[in-house]
Short mmCIF file of C-alpha atoms and ligand atoms in Angstrom, two decimals:
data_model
loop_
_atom_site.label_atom_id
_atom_site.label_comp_id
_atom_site.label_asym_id
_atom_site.label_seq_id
_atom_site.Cartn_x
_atom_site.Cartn_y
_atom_site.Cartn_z
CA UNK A 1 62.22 177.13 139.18
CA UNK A 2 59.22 178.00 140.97
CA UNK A 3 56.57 175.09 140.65
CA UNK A 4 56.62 171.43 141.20
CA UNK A 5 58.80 169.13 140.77
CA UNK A 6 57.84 165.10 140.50
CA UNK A 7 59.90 162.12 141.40
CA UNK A 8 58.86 158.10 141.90
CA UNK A 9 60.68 155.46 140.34
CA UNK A 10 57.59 154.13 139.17
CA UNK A 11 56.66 155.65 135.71
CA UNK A 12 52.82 155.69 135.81
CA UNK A 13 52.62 157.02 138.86
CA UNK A 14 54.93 159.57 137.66
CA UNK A 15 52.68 160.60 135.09
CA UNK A 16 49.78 160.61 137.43
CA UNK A 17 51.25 162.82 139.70
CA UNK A 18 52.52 164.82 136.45
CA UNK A 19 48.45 165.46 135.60
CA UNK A 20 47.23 166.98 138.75
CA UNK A 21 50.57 168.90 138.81
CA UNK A 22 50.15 170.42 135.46
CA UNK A 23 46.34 171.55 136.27
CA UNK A 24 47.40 173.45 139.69
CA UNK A 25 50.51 175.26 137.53
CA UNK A 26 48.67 176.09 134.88
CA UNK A 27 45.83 177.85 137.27
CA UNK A 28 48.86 179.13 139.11
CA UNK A 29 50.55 180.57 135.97
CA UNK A 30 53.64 178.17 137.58
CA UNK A 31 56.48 175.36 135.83
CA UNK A 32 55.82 171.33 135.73
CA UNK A 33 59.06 169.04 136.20
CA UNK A 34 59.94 165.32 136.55
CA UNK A 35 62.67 163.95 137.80
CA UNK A 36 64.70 160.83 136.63
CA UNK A 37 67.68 159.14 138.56
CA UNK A 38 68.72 155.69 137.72
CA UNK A 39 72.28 154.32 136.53
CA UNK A 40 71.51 155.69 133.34
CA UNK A 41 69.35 157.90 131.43
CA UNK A 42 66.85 155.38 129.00
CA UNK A 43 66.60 157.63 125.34
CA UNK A 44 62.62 158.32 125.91
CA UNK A 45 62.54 160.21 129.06
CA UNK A 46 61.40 163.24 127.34
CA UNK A 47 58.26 161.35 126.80
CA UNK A 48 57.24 162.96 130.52
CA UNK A 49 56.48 165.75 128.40
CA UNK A 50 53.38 164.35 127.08
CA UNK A 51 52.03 163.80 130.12
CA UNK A 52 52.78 167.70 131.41
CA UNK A 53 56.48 168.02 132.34
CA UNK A 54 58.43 171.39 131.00
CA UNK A 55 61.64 169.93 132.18
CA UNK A 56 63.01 166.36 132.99
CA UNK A 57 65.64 166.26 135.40
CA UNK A 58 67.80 163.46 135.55
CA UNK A 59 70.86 162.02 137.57
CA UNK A 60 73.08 158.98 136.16
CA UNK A 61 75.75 157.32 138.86
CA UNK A 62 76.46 154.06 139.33
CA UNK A 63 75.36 154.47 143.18
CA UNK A 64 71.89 154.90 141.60
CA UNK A 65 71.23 151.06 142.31
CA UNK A 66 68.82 148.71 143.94
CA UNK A 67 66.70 152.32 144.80
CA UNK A 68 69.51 152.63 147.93
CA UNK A 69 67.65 155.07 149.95
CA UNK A 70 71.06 156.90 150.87
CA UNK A 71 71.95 157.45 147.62
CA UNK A 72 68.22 158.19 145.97
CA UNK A 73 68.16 160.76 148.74
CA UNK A 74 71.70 162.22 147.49
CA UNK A 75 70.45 162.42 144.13
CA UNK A 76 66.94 163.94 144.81
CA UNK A 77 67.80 166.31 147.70
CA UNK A 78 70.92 167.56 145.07
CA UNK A 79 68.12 168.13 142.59
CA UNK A 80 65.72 170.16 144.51
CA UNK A 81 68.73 172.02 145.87
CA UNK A 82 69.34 173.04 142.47
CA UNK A 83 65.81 173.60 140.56
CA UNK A 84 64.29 175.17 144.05
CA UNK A 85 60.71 174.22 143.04
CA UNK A 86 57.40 175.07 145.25
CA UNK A 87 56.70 171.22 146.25
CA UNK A 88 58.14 168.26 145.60
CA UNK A 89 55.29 165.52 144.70
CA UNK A 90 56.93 162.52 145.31
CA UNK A 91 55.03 159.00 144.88
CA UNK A 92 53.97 156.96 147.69
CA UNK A 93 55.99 153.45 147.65
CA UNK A 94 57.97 152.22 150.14
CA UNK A 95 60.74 153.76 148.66
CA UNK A 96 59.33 157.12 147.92
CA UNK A 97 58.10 157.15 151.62
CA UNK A 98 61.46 156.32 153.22
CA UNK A 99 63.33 158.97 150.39
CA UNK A 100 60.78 161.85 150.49
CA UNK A 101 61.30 161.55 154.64
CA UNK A 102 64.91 161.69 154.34
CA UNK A 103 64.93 164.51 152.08
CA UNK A 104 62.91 166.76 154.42
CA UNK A 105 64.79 166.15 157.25
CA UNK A 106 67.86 166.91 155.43
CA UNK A 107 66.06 170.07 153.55
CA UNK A 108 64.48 170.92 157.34
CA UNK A 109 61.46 170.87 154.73
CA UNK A 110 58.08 169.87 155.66
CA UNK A 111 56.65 166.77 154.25
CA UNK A 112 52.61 165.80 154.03
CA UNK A 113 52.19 162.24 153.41
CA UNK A 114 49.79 160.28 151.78
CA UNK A 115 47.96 163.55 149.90
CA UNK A 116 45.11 163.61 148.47
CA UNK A 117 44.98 166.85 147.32
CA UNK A 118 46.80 170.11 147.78
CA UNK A 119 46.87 173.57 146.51
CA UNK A 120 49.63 176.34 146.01
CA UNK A 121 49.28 179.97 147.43
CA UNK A 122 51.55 182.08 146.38
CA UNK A 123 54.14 179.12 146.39
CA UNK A 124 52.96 177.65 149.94
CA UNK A 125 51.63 174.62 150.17
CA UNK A 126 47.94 173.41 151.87
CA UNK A 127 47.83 168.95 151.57
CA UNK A 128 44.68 167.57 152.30
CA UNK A 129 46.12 163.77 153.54
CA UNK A 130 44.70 160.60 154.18
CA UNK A 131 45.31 159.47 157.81
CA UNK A 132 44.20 156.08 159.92
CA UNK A 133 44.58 154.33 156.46
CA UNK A 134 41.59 156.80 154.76
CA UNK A 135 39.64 156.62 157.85
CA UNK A 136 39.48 160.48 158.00
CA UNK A 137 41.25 163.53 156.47
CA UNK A 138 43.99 166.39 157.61
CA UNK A 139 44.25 169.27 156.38
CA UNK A 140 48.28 170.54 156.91
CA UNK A 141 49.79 174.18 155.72
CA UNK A 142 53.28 173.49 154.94
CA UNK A 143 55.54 177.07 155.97
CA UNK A 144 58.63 175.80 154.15
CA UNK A 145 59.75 176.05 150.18
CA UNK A 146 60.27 173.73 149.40
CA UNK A 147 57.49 171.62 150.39
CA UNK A 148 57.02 167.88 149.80
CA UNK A 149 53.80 165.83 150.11
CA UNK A 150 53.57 161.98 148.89
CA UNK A 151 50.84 160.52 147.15
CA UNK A 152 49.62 156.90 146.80
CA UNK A 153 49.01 155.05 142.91
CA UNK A 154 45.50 156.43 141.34
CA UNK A 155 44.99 159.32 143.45
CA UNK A 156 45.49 161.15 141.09
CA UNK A 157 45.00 160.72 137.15
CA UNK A 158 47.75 160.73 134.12
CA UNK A 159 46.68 163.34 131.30
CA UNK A 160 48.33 163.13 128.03
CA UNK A 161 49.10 166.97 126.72
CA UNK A 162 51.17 166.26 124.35
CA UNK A 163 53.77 168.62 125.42
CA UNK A 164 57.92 168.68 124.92
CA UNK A 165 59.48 168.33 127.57
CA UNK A 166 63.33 169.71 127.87
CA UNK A 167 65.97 167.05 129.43
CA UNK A 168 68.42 168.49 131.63
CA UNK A 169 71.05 166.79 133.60
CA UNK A 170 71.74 167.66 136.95
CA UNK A 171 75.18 166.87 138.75
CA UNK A 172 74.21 166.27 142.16
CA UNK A 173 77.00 164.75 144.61
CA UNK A 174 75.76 161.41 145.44
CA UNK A 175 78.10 159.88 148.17
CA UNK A 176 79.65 156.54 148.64
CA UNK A 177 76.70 155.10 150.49
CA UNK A 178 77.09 153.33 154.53
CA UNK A 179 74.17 151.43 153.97
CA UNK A 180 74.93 148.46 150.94
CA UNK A 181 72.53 145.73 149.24
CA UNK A 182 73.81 142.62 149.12
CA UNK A 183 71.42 140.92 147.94
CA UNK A 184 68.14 141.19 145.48
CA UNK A 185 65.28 138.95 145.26
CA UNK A 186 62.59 139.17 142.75
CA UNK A 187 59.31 138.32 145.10
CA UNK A 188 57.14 135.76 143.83
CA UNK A 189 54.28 136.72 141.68
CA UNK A 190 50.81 135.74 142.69
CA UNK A 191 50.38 134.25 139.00
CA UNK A 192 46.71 135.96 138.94
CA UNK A 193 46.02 139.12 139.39
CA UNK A 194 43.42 139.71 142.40
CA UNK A 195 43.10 143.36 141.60
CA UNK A 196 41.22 142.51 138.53
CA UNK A 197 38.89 139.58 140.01
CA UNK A 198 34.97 140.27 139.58
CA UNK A 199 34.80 138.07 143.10
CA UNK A 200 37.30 137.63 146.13
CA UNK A 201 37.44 134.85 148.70
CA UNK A 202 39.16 136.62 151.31
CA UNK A 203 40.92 134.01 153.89
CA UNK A 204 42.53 135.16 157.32
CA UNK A 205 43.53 133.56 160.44
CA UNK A 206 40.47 131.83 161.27
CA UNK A 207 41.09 129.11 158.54
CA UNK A 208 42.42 126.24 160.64
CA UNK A 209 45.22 124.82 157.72
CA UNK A 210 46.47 125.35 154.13
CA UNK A 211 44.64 121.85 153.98
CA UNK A 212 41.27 123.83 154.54
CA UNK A 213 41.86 126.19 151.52
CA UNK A 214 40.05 124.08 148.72
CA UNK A 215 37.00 124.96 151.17
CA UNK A 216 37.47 128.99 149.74
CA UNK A 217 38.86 127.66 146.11
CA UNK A 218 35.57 125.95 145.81
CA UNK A 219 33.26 129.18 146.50
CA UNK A 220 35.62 131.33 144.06
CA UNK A 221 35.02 128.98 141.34
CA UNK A 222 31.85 129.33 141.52
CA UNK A 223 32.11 132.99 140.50
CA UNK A 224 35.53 132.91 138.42
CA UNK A 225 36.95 134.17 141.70
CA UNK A 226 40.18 134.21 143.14
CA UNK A 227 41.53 133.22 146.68
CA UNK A 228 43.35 135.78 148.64
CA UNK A 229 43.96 136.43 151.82
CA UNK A 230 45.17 138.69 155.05
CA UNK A 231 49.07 139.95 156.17
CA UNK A 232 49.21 137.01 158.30
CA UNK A 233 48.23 134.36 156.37
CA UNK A 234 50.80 135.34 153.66
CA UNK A 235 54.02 136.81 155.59
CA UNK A 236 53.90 134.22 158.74
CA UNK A 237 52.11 131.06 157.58
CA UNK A 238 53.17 131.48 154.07
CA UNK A 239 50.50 130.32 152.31
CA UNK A 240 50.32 132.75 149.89
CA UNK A 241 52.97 135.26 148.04
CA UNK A 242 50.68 138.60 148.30
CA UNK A 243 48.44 139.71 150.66
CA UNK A 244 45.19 142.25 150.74
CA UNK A 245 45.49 145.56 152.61
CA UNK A 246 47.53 148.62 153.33
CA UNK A 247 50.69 147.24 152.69
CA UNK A 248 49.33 144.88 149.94
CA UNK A 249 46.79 144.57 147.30
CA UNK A 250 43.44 146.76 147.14
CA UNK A 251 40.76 145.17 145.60
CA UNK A 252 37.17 146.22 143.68
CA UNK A 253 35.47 142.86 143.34
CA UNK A 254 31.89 142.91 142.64
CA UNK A 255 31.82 140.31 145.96
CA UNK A 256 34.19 139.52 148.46
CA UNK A 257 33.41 137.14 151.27
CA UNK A 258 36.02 137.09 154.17
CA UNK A 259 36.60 134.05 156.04
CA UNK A 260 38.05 134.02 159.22
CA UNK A 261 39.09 137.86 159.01
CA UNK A 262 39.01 139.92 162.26
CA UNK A 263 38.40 143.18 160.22
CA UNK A 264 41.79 145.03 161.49
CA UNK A 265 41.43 148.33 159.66
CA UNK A 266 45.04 147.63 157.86
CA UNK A 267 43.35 144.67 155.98
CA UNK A 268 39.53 146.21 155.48
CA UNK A 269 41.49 148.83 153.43
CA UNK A 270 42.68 146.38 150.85
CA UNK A 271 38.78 145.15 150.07
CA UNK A 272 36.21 148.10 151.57
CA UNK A 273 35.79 149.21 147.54
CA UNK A 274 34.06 145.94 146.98
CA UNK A 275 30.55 146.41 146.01
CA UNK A 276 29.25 143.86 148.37
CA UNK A 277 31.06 142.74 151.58
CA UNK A 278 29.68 139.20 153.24
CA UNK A 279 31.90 138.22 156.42
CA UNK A 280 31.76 134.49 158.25
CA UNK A 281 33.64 134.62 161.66
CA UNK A 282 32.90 132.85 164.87
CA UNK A 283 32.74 135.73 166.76
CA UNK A 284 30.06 138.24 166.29
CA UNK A 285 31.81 140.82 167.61
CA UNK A 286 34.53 141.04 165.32
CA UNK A 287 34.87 144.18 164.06
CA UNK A 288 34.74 143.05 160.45
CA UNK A 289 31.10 142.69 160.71
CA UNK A 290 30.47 146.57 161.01
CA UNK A 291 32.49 146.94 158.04
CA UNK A 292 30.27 144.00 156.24
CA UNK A 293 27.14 144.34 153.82
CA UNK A 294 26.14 140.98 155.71
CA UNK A 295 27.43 138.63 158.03
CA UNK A 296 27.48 135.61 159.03
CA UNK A 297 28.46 133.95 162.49
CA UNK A 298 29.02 130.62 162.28
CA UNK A 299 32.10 128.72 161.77
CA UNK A 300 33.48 128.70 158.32
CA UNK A 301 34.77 125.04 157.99
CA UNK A 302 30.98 123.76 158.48
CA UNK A 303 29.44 127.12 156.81
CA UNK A 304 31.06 127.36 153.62
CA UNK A 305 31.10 123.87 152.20
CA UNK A 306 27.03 124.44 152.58
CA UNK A 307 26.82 127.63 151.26
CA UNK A 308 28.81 126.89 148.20
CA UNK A 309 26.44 123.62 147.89
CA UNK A 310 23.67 125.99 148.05
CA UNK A 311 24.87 128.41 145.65
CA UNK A 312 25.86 126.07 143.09
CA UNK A 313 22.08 124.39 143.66
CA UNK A 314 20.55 127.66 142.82
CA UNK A 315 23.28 127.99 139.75
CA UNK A 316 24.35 131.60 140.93
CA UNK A 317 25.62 134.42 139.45
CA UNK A 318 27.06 138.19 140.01
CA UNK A 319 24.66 140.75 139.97
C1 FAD B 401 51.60 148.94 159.90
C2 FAD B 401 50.74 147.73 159.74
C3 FAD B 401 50.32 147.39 158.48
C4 FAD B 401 49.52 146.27 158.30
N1 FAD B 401 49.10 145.98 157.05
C5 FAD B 401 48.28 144.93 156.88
C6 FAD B 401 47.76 144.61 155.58
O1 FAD B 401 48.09 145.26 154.57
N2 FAD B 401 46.91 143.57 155.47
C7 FAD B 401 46.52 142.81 156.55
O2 FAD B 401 45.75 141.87 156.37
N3 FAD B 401 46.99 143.08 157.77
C8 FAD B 401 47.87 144.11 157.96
N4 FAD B 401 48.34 144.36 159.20
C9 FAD B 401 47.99 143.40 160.29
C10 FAD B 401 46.61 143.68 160.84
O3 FAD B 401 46.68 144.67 161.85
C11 FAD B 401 45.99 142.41 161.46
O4 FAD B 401 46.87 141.89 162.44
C12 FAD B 401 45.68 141.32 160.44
O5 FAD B 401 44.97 141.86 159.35
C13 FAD B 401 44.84 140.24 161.10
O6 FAD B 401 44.64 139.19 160.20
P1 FAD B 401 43.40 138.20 160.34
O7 FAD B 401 42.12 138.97 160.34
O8 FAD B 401 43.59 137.14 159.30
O9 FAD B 401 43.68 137.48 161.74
P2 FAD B 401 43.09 137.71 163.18
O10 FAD B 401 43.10 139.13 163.57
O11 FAD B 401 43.80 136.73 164.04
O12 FAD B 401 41.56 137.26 163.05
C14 FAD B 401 41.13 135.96 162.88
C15 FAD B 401 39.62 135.98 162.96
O13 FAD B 401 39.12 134.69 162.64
C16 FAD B 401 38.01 134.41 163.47
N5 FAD B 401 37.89 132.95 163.53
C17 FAD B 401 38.64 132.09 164.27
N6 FAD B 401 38.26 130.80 163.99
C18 FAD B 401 37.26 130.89 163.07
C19 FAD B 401 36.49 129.91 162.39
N7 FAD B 401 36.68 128.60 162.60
N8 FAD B 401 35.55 130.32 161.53
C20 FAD B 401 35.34 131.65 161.32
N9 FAD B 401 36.06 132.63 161.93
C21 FAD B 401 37.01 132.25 162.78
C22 FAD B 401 38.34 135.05 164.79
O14 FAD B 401 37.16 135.33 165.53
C23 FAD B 401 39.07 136.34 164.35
O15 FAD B 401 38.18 137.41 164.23
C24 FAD B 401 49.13 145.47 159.41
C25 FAD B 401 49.57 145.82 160.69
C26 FAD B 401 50.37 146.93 160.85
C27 FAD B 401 50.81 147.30 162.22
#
């Protein structure tokens, strides 16, 4: 098959990589496919076909467990072996990272990662990627078929087509893999989802305790907020079950006001599509301030408390 092929274990992103992939085949006169490997085949995969796919390939073993990176890599490698497709759009999680990576080194295929666009000439590959976390832009030419780029959730958009979409199964050798889970843990849910907040109170390192945070809960009520917080405060105080950033949660508040947040550019990712941005920190050098719509120096266990006082005095509200 000439064309591209599309793989993530998540299914909406699937069918968002499935819509720009169907607009750059059709202008290239060029085949749509999805893949599917899991332990077994659930009856409506065919439904990729209303969102652009000609063809769903899928792989059932047992080894297709727990998303094993060995195996996944058996399975999808084995795939594009067979169905020889143009580029391989694969979806950016951590497991679609670590697989697409392991595929191209075992393809000796090159692989652009985090994409943000690409085009196909005469079955070659030019990726436009994010790099420094979507501080700036490459460009990349990829000289091998097949090709593989990855690319992040809502990059690109799902388009229902209404199509039919043929199911084929592929027998690809998956082996017995060295690497084993033992264990799985479902991580614990932040109950709320931040992603969806109109207002953010954004806590990092500079908040002295967990005994400090009714301090932020206070100013988020004020605006139906919700508290969240940097990598830190989350993976090594534990204060929290998520965090904001490039490995966690991206936010579009209307306002988010940081607290005690250096402005490293892993965490500034996870709120810079706020509307507004106002930072306190003690420091008024941190680099969060250049990244800020206003800021603030002062210390945030004597600034806040007033400035909620003062907000709630003036009865407030999102613009
Ligand atoms: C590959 C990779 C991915 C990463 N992904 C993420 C990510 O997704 N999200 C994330 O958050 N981080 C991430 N990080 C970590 C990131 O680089 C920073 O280390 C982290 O964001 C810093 O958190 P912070 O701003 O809370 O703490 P710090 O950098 O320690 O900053 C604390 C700030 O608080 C200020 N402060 C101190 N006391 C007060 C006070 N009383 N009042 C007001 N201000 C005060 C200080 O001046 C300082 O600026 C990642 C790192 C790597 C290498």
């Amino acid at each position: 098959m000439a064309g591209i092929l599309v793989y993530s274990e998540k299914q909406q992103l699937v069918r968002e990589l499935l819509g720009k992939a169907r607009q750059i085949a059709d202008e290239k006169g060029t085949a749509v496919a999805a893949v599917y490997l899991g332990e077994s085949i659930p009856a409506d995969v065919a439904e990729f076909g209303d969102w652009g796919a000609d063809t769903v390939y899928t792989v059932a073993s047992p080894l297709l467990v727990g998303l094993n990176p060995e195996t996944y890599t058996d399975a999808l490698a084995g795939v594009i072996e067979q169905v020889e497709p143009d580029l391989v759009l694969v979806g950016a999680t951590k497991s679609g990272l670590e697989i697409s990576a392991r595929v191209a080194a075992r393809l000796g295929a090159g692989v652009a990662s985090f994409c943000v666009d690409f085009s196909l000439d005469h079955g070659f590959v030019t990726a436009d990627c994010m790099i420094y976390s979507g501080v700036g832009k490459n460009t990349y030419k990829i000289k091998t078929q097949p090709a593989l780029a990855t690319v992040n959730a809502a990059v690109f958009t799902a388009v229902e087509t209404g199509g039919v979409a043929k199911v084929t199964a592929v027998d690809a050798a998956i082996k017995e893999p060295a690497l084993k889970i033992i264990e799985y843990k479902e991580k614990a849910a932040a109950g709320v989802k931040w992603e969806d907040a109109p207002m953010i109170v954004d806590v990092g390192q500079g908040m002295n305790s967990q005994d400090d945070l009714p301090i932020a809960e206070s100013l988020a009520a004020l605006f139906d907020g919700q508290v969240a917080c940097s990598r830190p405060v989350s993976s090594e105080r534990d204060w929290f079950p998520e965090w904001l950033g490039l490995s966690g949660k991206r936010v579009h508040a209307d306002l988010t006001v940081t607290l005690g947040i250096s402005g490293s550019v892993q965490h500034v990712v996870g709120i810079r599509d706020s509307k507004t941005i106002i930072a306190v920190n003690t420091d008024e050098n941190a680099g969060i301030f250049s990244q800020a719509d206003y800021g603030v120096v002062a210390d945030l266990h004597e600034f806040v408390p007033i400035f909620t006082d003062v907000l709630k005095a003036k009865s407030a509200k999102l613009a």
